[in-house]
Short mmCIF file of C-alpha atoms (C1' of nucleotides) in Angstrom, two decimals:
data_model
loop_
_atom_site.label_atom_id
_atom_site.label_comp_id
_atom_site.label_asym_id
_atom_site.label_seq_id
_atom_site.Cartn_x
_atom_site.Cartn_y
_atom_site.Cartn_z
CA UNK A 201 0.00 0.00 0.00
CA UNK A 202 0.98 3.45 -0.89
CA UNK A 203 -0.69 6.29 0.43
CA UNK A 204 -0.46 9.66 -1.26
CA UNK A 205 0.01 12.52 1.52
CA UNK A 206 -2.01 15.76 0.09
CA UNK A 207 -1.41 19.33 1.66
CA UNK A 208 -4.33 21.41 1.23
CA UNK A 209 -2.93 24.77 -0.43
CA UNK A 210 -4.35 28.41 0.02
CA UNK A 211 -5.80 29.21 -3.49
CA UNK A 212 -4.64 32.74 -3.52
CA UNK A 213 -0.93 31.55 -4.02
CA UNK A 214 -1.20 29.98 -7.20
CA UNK A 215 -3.38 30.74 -10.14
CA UNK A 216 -3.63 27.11 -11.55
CA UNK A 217 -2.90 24.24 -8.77
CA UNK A 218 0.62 22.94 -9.79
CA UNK A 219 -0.48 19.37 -8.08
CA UNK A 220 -3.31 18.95 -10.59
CA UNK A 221 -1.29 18.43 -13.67
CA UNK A 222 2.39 17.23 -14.81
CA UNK A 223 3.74 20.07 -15.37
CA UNK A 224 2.81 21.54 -12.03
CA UNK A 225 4.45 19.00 -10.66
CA UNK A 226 7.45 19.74 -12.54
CA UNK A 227 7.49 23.38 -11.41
CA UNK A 228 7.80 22.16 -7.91
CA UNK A 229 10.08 19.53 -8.43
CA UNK A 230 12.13 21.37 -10.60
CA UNK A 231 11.74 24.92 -8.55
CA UNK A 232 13.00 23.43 -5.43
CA UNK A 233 15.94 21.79 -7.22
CA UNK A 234 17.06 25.33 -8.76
CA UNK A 235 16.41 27.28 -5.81
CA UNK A 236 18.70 25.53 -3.91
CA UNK A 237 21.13 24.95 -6.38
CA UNK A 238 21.46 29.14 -7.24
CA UNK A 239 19.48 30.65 -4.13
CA UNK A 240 16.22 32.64 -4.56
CA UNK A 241 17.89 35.71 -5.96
CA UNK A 242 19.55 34.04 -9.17
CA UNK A 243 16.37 32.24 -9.66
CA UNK A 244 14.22 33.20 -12.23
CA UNK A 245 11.18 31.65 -14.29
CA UNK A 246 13.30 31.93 -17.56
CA UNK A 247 15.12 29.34 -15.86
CA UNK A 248 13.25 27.61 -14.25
CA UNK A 249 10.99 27.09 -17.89
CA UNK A 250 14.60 25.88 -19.41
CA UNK A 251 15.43 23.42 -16.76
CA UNK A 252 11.94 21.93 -17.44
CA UNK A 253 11.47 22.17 -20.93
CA UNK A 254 9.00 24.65 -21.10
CA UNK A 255 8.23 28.46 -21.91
CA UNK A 256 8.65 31.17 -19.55
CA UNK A 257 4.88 31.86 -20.04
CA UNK A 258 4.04 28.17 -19.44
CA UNK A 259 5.32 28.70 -15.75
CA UNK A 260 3.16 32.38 -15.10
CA UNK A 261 -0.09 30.42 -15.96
CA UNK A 262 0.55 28.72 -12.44
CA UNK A 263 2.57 31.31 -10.33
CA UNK A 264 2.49 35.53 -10.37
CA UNK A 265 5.93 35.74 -9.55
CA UNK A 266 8.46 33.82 -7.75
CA UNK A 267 7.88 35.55 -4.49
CA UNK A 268 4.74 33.92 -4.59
CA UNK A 269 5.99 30.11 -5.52
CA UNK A 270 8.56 30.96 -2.22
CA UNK A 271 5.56 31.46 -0.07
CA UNK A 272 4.06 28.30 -1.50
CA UNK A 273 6.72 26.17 -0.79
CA UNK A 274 7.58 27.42 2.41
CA UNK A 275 3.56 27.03 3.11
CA UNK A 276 4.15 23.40 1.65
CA UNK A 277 7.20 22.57 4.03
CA UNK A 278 5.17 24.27 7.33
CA UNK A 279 2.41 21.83 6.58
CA UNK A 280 4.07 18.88 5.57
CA UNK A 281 6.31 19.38 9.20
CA UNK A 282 3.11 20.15 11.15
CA UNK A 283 1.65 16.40 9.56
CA UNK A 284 5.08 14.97 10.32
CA UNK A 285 5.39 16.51 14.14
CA UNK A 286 1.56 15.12 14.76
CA UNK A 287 2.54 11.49 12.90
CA UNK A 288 5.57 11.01 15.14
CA UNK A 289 4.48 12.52 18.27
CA UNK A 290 1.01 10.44 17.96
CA UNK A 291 0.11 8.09 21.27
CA UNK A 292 2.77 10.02 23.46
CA UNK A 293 1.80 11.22 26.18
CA UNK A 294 4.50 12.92 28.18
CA UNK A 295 4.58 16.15 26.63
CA UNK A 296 8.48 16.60 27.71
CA UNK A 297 9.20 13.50 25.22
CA UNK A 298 6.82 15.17 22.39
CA UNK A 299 8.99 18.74 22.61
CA UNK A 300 11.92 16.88 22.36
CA UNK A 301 11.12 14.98 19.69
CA UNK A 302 9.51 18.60 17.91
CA UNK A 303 12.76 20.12 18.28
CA UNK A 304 14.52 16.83 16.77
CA UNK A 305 12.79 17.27 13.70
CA UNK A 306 13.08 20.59 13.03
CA UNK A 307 16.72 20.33 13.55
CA UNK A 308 17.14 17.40 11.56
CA UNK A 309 18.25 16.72 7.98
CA UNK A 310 15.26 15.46 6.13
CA UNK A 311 15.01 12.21 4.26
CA UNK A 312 13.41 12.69 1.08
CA UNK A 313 9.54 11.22 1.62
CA UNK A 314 8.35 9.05 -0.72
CA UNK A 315 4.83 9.97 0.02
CA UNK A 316 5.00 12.37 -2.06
CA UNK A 317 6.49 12.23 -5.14
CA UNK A 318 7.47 15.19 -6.87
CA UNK A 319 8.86 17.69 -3.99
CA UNK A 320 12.10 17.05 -2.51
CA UNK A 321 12.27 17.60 1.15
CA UNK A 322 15.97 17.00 2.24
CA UNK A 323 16.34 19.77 -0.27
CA UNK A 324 12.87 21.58 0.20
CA UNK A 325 14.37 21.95 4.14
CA UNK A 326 18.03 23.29 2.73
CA UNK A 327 15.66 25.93 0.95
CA UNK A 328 13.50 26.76 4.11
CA UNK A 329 16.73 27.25 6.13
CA UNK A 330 18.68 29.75 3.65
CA UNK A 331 15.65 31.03 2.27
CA UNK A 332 12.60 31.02 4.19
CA UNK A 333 12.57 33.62 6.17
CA UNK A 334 12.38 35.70 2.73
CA UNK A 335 8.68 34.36 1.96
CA UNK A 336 8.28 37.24 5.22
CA UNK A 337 11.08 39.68 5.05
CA UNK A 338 9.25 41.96 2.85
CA UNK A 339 7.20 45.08 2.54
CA UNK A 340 4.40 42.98 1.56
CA UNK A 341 4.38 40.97 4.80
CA UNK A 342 0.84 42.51 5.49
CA UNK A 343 -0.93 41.61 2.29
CA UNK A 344 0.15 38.51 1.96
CA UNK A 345 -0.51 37.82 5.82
CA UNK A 346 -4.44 39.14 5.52
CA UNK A 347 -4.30 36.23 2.44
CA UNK A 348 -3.33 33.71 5.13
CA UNK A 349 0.07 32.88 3.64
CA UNK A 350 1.83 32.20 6.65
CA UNK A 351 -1.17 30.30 8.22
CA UNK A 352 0.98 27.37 7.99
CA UNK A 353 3.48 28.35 9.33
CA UNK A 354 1.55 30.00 12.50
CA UNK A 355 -0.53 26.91 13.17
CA UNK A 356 2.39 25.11 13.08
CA UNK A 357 3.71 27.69 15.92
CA UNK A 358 0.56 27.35 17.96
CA UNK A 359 0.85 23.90 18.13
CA UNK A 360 4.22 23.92 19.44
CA UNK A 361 3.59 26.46 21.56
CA UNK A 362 0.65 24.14 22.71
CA UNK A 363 3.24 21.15 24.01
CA UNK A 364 5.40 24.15 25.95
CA UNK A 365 2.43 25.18 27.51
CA UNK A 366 1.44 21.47 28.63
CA UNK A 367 4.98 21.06 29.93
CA UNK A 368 4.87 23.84 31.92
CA UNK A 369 1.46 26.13 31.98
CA UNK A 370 2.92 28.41 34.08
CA UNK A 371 5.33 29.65 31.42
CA UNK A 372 4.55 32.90 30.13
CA UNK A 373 5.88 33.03 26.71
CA UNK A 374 5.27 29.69 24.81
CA UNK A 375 4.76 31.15 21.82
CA UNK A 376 7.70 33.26 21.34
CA UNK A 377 9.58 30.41 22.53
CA UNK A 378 7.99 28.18 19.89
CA UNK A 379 9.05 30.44 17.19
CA UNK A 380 12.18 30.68 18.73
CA UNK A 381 12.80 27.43 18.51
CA UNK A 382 12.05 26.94 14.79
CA UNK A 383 13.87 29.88 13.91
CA UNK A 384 16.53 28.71 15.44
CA UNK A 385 16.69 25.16 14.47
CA UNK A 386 17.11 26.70 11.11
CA UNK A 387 19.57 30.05 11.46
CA UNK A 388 22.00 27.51 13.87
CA UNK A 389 22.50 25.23 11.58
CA UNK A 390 22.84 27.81 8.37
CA UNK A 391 25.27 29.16 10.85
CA UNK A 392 26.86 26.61 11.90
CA UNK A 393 27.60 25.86 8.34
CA UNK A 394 28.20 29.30 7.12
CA UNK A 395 29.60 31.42 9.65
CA UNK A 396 30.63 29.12 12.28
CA UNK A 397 31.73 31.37 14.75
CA UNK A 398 28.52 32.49 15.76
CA UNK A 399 28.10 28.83 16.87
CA UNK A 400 29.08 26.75 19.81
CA UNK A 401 29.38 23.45 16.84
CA UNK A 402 31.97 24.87 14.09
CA UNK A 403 34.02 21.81 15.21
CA UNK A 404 31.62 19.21 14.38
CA UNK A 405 29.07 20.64 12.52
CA UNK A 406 26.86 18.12 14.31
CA UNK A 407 22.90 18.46 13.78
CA UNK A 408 23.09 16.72 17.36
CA UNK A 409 24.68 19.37 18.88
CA UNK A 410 22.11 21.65 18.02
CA UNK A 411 19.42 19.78 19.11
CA UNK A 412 21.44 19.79 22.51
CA UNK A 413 21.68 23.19 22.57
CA UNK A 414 17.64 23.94 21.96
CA UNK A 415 17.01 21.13 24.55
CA UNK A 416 19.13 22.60 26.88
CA UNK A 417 17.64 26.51 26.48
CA UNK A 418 14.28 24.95 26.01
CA UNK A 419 14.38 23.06 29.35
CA UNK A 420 15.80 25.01 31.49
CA UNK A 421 13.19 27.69 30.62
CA UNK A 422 10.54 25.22 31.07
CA UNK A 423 11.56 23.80 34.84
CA UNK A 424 12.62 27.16 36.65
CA UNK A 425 8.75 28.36 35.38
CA UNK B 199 32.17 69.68 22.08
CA UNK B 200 30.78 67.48 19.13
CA UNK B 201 32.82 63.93 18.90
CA UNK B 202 32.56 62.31 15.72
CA UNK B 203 32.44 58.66 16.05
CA UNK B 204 33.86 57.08 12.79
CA UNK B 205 33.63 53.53 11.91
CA UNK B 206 36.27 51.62 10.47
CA UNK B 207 35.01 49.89 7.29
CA UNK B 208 36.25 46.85 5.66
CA UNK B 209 37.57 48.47 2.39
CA UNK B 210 36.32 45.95 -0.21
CA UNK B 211 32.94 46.69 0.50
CA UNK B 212 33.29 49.66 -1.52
CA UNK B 213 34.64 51.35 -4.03
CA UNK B 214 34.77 54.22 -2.95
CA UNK B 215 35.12 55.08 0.68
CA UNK B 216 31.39 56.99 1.27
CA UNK B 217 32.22 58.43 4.38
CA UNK B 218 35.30 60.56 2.27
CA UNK B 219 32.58 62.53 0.77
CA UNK B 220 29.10 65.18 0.38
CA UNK B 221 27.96 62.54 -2.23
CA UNK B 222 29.18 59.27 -0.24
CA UNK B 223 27.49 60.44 3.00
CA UNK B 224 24.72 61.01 0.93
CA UNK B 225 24.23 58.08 -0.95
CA UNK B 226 24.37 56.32 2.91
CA UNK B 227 21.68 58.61 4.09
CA UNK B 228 19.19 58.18 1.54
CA UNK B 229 19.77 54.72 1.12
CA UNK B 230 18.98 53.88 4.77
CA UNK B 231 15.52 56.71 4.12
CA UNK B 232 14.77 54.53 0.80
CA UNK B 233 15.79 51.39 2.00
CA UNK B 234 13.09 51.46 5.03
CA UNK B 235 10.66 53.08 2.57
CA UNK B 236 10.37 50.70 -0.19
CA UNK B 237 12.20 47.26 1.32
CA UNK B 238 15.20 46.05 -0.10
CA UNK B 239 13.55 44.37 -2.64
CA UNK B 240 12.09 47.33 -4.41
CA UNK B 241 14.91 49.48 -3.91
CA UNK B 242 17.11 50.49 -7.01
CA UNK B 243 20.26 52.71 -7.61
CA UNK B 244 18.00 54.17 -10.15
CA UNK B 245 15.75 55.47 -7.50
CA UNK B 246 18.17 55.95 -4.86
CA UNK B 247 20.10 58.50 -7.45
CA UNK B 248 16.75 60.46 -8.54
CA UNK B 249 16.43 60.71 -4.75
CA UNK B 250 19.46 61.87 -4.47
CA UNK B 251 19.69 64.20 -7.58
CA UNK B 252 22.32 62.51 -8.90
CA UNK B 253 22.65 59.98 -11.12
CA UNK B 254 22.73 56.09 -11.73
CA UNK B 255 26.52 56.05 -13.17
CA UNK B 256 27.50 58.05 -9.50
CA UNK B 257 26.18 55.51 -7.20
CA UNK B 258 27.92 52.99 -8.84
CA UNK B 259 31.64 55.06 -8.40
CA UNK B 260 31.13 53.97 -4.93
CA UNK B 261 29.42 50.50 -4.24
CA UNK B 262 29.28 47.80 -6.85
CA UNK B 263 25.88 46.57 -6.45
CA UNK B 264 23.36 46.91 -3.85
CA UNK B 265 23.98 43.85 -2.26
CA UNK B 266 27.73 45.68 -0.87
CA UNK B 267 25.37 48.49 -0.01
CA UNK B 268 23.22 46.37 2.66
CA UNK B 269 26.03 44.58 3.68
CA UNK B 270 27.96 47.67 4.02
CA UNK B 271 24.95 49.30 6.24
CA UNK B 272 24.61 46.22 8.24
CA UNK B 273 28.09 46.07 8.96
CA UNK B 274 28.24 49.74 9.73
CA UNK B 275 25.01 48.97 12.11
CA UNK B 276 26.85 46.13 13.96
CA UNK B 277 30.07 48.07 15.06
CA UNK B 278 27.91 51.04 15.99
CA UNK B 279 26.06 48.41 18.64
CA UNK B 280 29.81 47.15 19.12
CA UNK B 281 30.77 50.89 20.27
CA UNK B 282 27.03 51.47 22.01
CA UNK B 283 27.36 48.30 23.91
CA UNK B 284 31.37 48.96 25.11
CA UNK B 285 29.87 52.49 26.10
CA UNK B 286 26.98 51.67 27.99
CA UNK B 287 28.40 48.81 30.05
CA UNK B 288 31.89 50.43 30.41
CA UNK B 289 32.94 50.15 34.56
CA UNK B 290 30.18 47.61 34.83
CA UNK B 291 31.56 44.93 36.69
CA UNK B 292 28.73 42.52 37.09
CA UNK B 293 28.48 40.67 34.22
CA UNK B 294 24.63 39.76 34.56
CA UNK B 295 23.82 43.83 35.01
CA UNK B 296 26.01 44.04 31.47
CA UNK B 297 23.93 41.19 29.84
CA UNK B 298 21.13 43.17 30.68
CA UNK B 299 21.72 46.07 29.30
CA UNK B 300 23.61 44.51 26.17
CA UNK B 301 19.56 42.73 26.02
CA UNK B 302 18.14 46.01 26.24
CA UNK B 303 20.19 47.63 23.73
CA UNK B 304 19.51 44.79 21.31
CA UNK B 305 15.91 45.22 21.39
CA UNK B 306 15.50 48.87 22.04
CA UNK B 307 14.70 50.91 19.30
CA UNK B 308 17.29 53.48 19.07
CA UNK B 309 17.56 57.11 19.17
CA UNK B 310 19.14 58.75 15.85
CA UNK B 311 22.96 59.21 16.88
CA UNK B 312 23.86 63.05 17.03
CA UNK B 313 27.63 61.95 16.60
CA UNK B 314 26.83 60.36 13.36
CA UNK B 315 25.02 62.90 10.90
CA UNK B 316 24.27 61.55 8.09
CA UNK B 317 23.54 57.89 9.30
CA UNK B 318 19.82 57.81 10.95
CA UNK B 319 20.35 55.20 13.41
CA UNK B 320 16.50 54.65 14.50
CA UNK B 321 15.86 54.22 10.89
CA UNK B 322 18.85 51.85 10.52
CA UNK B 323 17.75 49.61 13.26
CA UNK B 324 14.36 48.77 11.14
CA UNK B 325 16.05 48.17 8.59
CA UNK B 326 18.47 45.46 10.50
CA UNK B 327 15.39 44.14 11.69
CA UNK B 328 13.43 43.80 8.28
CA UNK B 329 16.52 42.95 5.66
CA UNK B 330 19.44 42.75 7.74
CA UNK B 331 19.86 38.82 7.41
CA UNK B 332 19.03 39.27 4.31
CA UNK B 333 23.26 40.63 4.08
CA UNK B 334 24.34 36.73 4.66
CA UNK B 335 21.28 34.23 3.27
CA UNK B 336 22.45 34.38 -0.03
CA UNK B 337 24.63 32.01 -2.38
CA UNK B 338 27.38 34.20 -1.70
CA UNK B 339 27.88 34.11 2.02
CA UNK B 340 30.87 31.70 1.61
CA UNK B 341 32.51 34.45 -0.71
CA UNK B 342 32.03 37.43 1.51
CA UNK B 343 33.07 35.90 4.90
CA UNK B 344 36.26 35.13 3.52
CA UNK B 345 36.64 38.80 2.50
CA UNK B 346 35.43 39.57 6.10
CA UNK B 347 32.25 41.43 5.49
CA UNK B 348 30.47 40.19 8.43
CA UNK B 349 33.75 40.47 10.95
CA UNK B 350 31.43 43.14 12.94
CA UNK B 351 28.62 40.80 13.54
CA UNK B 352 30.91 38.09 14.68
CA UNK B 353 32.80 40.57 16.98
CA UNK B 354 29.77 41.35 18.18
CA UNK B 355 28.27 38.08 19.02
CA UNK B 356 32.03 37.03 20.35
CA UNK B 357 31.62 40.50 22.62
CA UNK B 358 28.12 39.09 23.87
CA UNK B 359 29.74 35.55 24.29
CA UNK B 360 32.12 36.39 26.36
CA UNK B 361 29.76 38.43 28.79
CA UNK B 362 27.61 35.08 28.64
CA UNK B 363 30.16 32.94 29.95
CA UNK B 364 31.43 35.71 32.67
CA UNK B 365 27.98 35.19 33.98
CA UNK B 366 28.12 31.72 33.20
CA UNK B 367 31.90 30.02 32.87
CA UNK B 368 30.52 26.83 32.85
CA UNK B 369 27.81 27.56 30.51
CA UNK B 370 28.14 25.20 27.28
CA UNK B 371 26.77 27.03 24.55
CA UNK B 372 28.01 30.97 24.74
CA UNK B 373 28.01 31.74 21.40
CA UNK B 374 25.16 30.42 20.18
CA UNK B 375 23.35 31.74 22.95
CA UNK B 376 24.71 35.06 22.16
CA UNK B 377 23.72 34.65 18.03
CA UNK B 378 19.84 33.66 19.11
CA UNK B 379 19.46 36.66 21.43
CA UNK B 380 20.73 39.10 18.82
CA UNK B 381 18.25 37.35 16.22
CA UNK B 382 15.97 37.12 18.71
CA UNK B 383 15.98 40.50 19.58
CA UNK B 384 15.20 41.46 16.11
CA UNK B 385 13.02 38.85 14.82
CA UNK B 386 10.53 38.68 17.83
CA UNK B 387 10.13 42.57 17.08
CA UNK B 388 9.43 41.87 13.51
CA UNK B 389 6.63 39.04 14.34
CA UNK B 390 5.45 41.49 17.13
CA UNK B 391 5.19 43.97 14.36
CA UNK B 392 4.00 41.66 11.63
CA UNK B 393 3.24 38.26 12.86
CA UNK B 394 1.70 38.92 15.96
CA UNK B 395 0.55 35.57 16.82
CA UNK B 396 4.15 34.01 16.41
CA UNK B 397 4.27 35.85 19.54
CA UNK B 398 3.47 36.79 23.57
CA UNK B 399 3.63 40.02 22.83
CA UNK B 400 0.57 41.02 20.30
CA UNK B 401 -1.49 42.67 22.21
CA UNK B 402 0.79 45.27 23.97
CA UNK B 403 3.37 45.47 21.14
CA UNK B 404 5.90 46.76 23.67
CA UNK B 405 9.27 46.64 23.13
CA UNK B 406 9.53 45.74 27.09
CA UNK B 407 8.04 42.46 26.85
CA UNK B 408 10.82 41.40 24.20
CA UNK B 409 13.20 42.53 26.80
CA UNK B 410 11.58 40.44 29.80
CA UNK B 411 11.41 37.50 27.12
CA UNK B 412 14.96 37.45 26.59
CA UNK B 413 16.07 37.76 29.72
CA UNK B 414 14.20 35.00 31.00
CA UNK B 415 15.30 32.60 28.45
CA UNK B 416 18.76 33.75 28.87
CA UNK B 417 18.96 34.20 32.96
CA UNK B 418 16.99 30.68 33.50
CA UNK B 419 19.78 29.03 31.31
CA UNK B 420 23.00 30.62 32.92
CA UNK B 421 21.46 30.27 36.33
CA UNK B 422 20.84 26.59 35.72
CA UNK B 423 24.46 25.82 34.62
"C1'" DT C 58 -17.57 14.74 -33.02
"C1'" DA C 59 -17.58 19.17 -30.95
"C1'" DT C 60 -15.54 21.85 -27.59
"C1'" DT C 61 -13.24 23.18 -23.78
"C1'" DT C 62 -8.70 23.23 -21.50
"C1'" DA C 63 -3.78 22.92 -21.26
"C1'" DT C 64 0.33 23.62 -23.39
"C1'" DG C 65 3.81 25.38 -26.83
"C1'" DA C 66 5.79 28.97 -29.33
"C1'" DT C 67 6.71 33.58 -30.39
"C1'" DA C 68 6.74 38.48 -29.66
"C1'" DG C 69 6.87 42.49 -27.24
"C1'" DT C 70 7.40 45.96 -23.20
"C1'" DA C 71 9.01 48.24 -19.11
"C1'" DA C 72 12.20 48.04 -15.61
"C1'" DT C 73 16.59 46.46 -13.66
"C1'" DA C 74 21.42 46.07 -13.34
"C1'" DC C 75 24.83 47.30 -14.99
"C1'" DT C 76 29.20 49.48 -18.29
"C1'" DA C 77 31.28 53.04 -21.02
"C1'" DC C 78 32.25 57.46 -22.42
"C1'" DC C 79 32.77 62.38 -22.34
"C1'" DA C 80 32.28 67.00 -20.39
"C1'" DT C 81 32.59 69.90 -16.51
"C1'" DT C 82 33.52 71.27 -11.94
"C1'" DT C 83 36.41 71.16 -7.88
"C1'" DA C 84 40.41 70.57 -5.11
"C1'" DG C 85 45.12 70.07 -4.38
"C1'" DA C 86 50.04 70.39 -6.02
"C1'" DA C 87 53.59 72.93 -8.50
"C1'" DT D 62 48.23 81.44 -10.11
"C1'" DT D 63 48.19 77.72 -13.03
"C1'" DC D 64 48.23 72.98 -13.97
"C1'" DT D 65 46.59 68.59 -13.09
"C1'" DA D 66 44.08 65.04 -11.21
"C1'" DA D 67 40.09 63.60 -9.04
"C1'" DA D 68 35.13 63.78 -8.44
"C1'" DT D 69 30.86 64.49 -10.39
"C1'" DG D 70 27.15 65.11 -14.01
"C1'" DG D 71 25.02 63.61 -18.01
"C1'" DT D 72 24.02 60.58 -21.75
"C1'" DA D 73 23.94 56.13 -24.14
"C1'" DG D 74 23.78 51.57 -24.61
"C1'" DT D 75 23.35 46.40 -23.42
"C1'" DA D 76 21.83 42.11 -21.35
"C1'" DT D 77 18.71 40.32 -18.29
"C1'" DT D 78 14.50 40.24 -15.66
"C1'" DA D 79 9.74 40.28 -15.03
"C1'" DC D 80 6.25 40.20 -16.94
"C1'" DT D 81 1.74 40.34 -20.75
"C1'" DA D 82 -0.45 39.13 -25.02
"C1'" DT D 83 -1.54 36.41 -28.87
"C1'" DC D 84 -2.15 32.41 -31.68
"C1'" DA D 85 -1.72 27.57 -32.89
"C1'" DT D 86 -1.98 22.94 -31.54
"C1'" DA D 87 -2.61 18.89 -28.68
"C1'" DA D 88 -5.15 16.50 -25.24
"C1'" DA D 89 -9.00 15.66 -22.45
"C1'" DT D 90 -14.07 15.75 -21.95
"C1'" DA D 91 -18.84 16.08 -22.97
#
DNA sequence: TATTTATGATAGTAATACTACCATTTAGAA
DNA sequence: TTCTAAATGGTAGTATTACTATCATAAATA
């Protein structure tokens, strides 16, 4: 049995759904393999259309503008992590084991899920980490966010934010903590690999040793509150 | 008397040393005006010269592209906080009364600098907060930390570091404590801002709160160890 | 079989990101 | 003071980017 995992998408971000034809798909899969290999800025749908073997105009009948297939991803990834935080923290209980195991996976190297076919998400993460915080960084940041673009990703906040609150409801800030703790996950380990000295792992450049670190500022916060 | 701070720049980010002239200074104070104005994104030499009433061909004399220009500003906006910071905890002996204030400064939106003319600080500091990792996720970062570019962001964070494990020698993970409360500083403003719900904070939208956030996280950690 | 719908192919435009060149003004050295 | 070099102003031009429009054809569907 194979099941096919389906992220509903907001409508506004595309103007035909690339998962309802091939050559959607192919702008995804193809997208996420350029963006990471020339970063967001060198991307363009001129090459984007080569790389697939289409026109330029084939790839506007599905996005605006790359700013908006950045958002969609990102939205993509935030979704497909929220399904993948509920799958693996499923039956537990103990909601210290369930934060840990949060923070593991957003500090963790992806393997590339079979589930669904066409988007690569040991590469789809890469992209988030370098690139993600673009889809917000921008004068637009209102718009989009009265379109619901980041819904994704805020849901997926709240429900972290939900598991710091059960380990500790006294704490005051679980949700800036929560987004702490994804942004983090991410700028560490861009850091870690970038510009090492802003890191405590240059030495190993171990995704464990992150994962220490967030445990470590996570759960201190958590017991003294 | 009227000191006049001046901030030693790495010299490859430009090509012509700004500060050495009416147009330089210039071209630094209405790209920081612009900059906040339109985003990064949307701003252009083209405009930044009709701004200026001068034209395209001048701005170029002295950076290459715009991406020099941010990470020129951002650079610039780092050793200012370096200078700030050394200032305002200068004959402070505790180190837990300097990690305060080094928090505070971090988060605090600043007054525009009367030492520094043509640079609006206040205006600066939004613009760290909206684009300024925007200097270092790109394709390039590899490239420009070997020419240095981001020494004054590292200097800080090693300045913060340090102060950490003062408080703290035992504490394991200095500098990447000291990287996430810079970030943190200016990406739970930008939520606050923008994001609200990624946040504690929405409601008041008080720079305070970000303060009392940080120095939770931090003080529960370094009193633990 | 008729008719939507999706795609392919081509063209064109405005703006962006530059580079090059020349004329003039300004500032410093002789 | 004059000469010279540096800084600036102004204009042009190019390749690329970020689109929009149009038309023909192929594929799916009714």
């Amino acid at each position: 049995m194979k099941l096919q995992l389906q992220i509903t998408m907001n409508e506004a971000l595309f103007l035909r759904n690339p998962e309802s034809s091939e050559l959607g798909k192919n702008i995804l899969k193809h997208s996420v393999q350029l963006i990471y290999k020339t970063g967001f800025e060198a991307f363009t749908f001129k090459k984007l259309a080569e790389d697939i073997g289409t026109t330029e105009a084939g790839i506007y009948r599905y996005f605006e503008n790359k700013h908006k297939l950045l958002v969609y991803l990102t939205a993509w990834y935030w979704g497909w992590l929220e399904f993948q935080i509920s799958y693996h923290t499923n039956n537990i209980n103990d909601p210290t084991i369930k934060l840990k195991r949060v923070i593991k996976l957003l500090a963790t190297a992806v393997q590339d899920d079979e589930q669904t076919s066409h988007i690569n998400e040991k590469l789809l993460h890469q992209i988030i980490i370098a690139e993600g915080s673009k889809a917000y960084l921008t004068k637009q940041v209102g718009a989009d966010n009265k379109q619901h673009f980041f819904k994704p990703y805020k849901d997926l906040c709240a429900v972290i934010g939900a598991i710091v609150s059960e380990c500790s409801p006294k704490y005051k800030y679980p949700k800036s903590l929560a987004s702490t703790i994804i942004e983090m996950a991410h700028f560490q380990n861009f850091f870690m690999n970038h510009l090492p000295s802003l890191t405590d792992f240059g030495n190993t450049k171990e995704e464990t040793e992150i994962i220490a670190f967030l445990n470590d500022l996570v759960f201190t916060s958590l017991e003294k509150s």
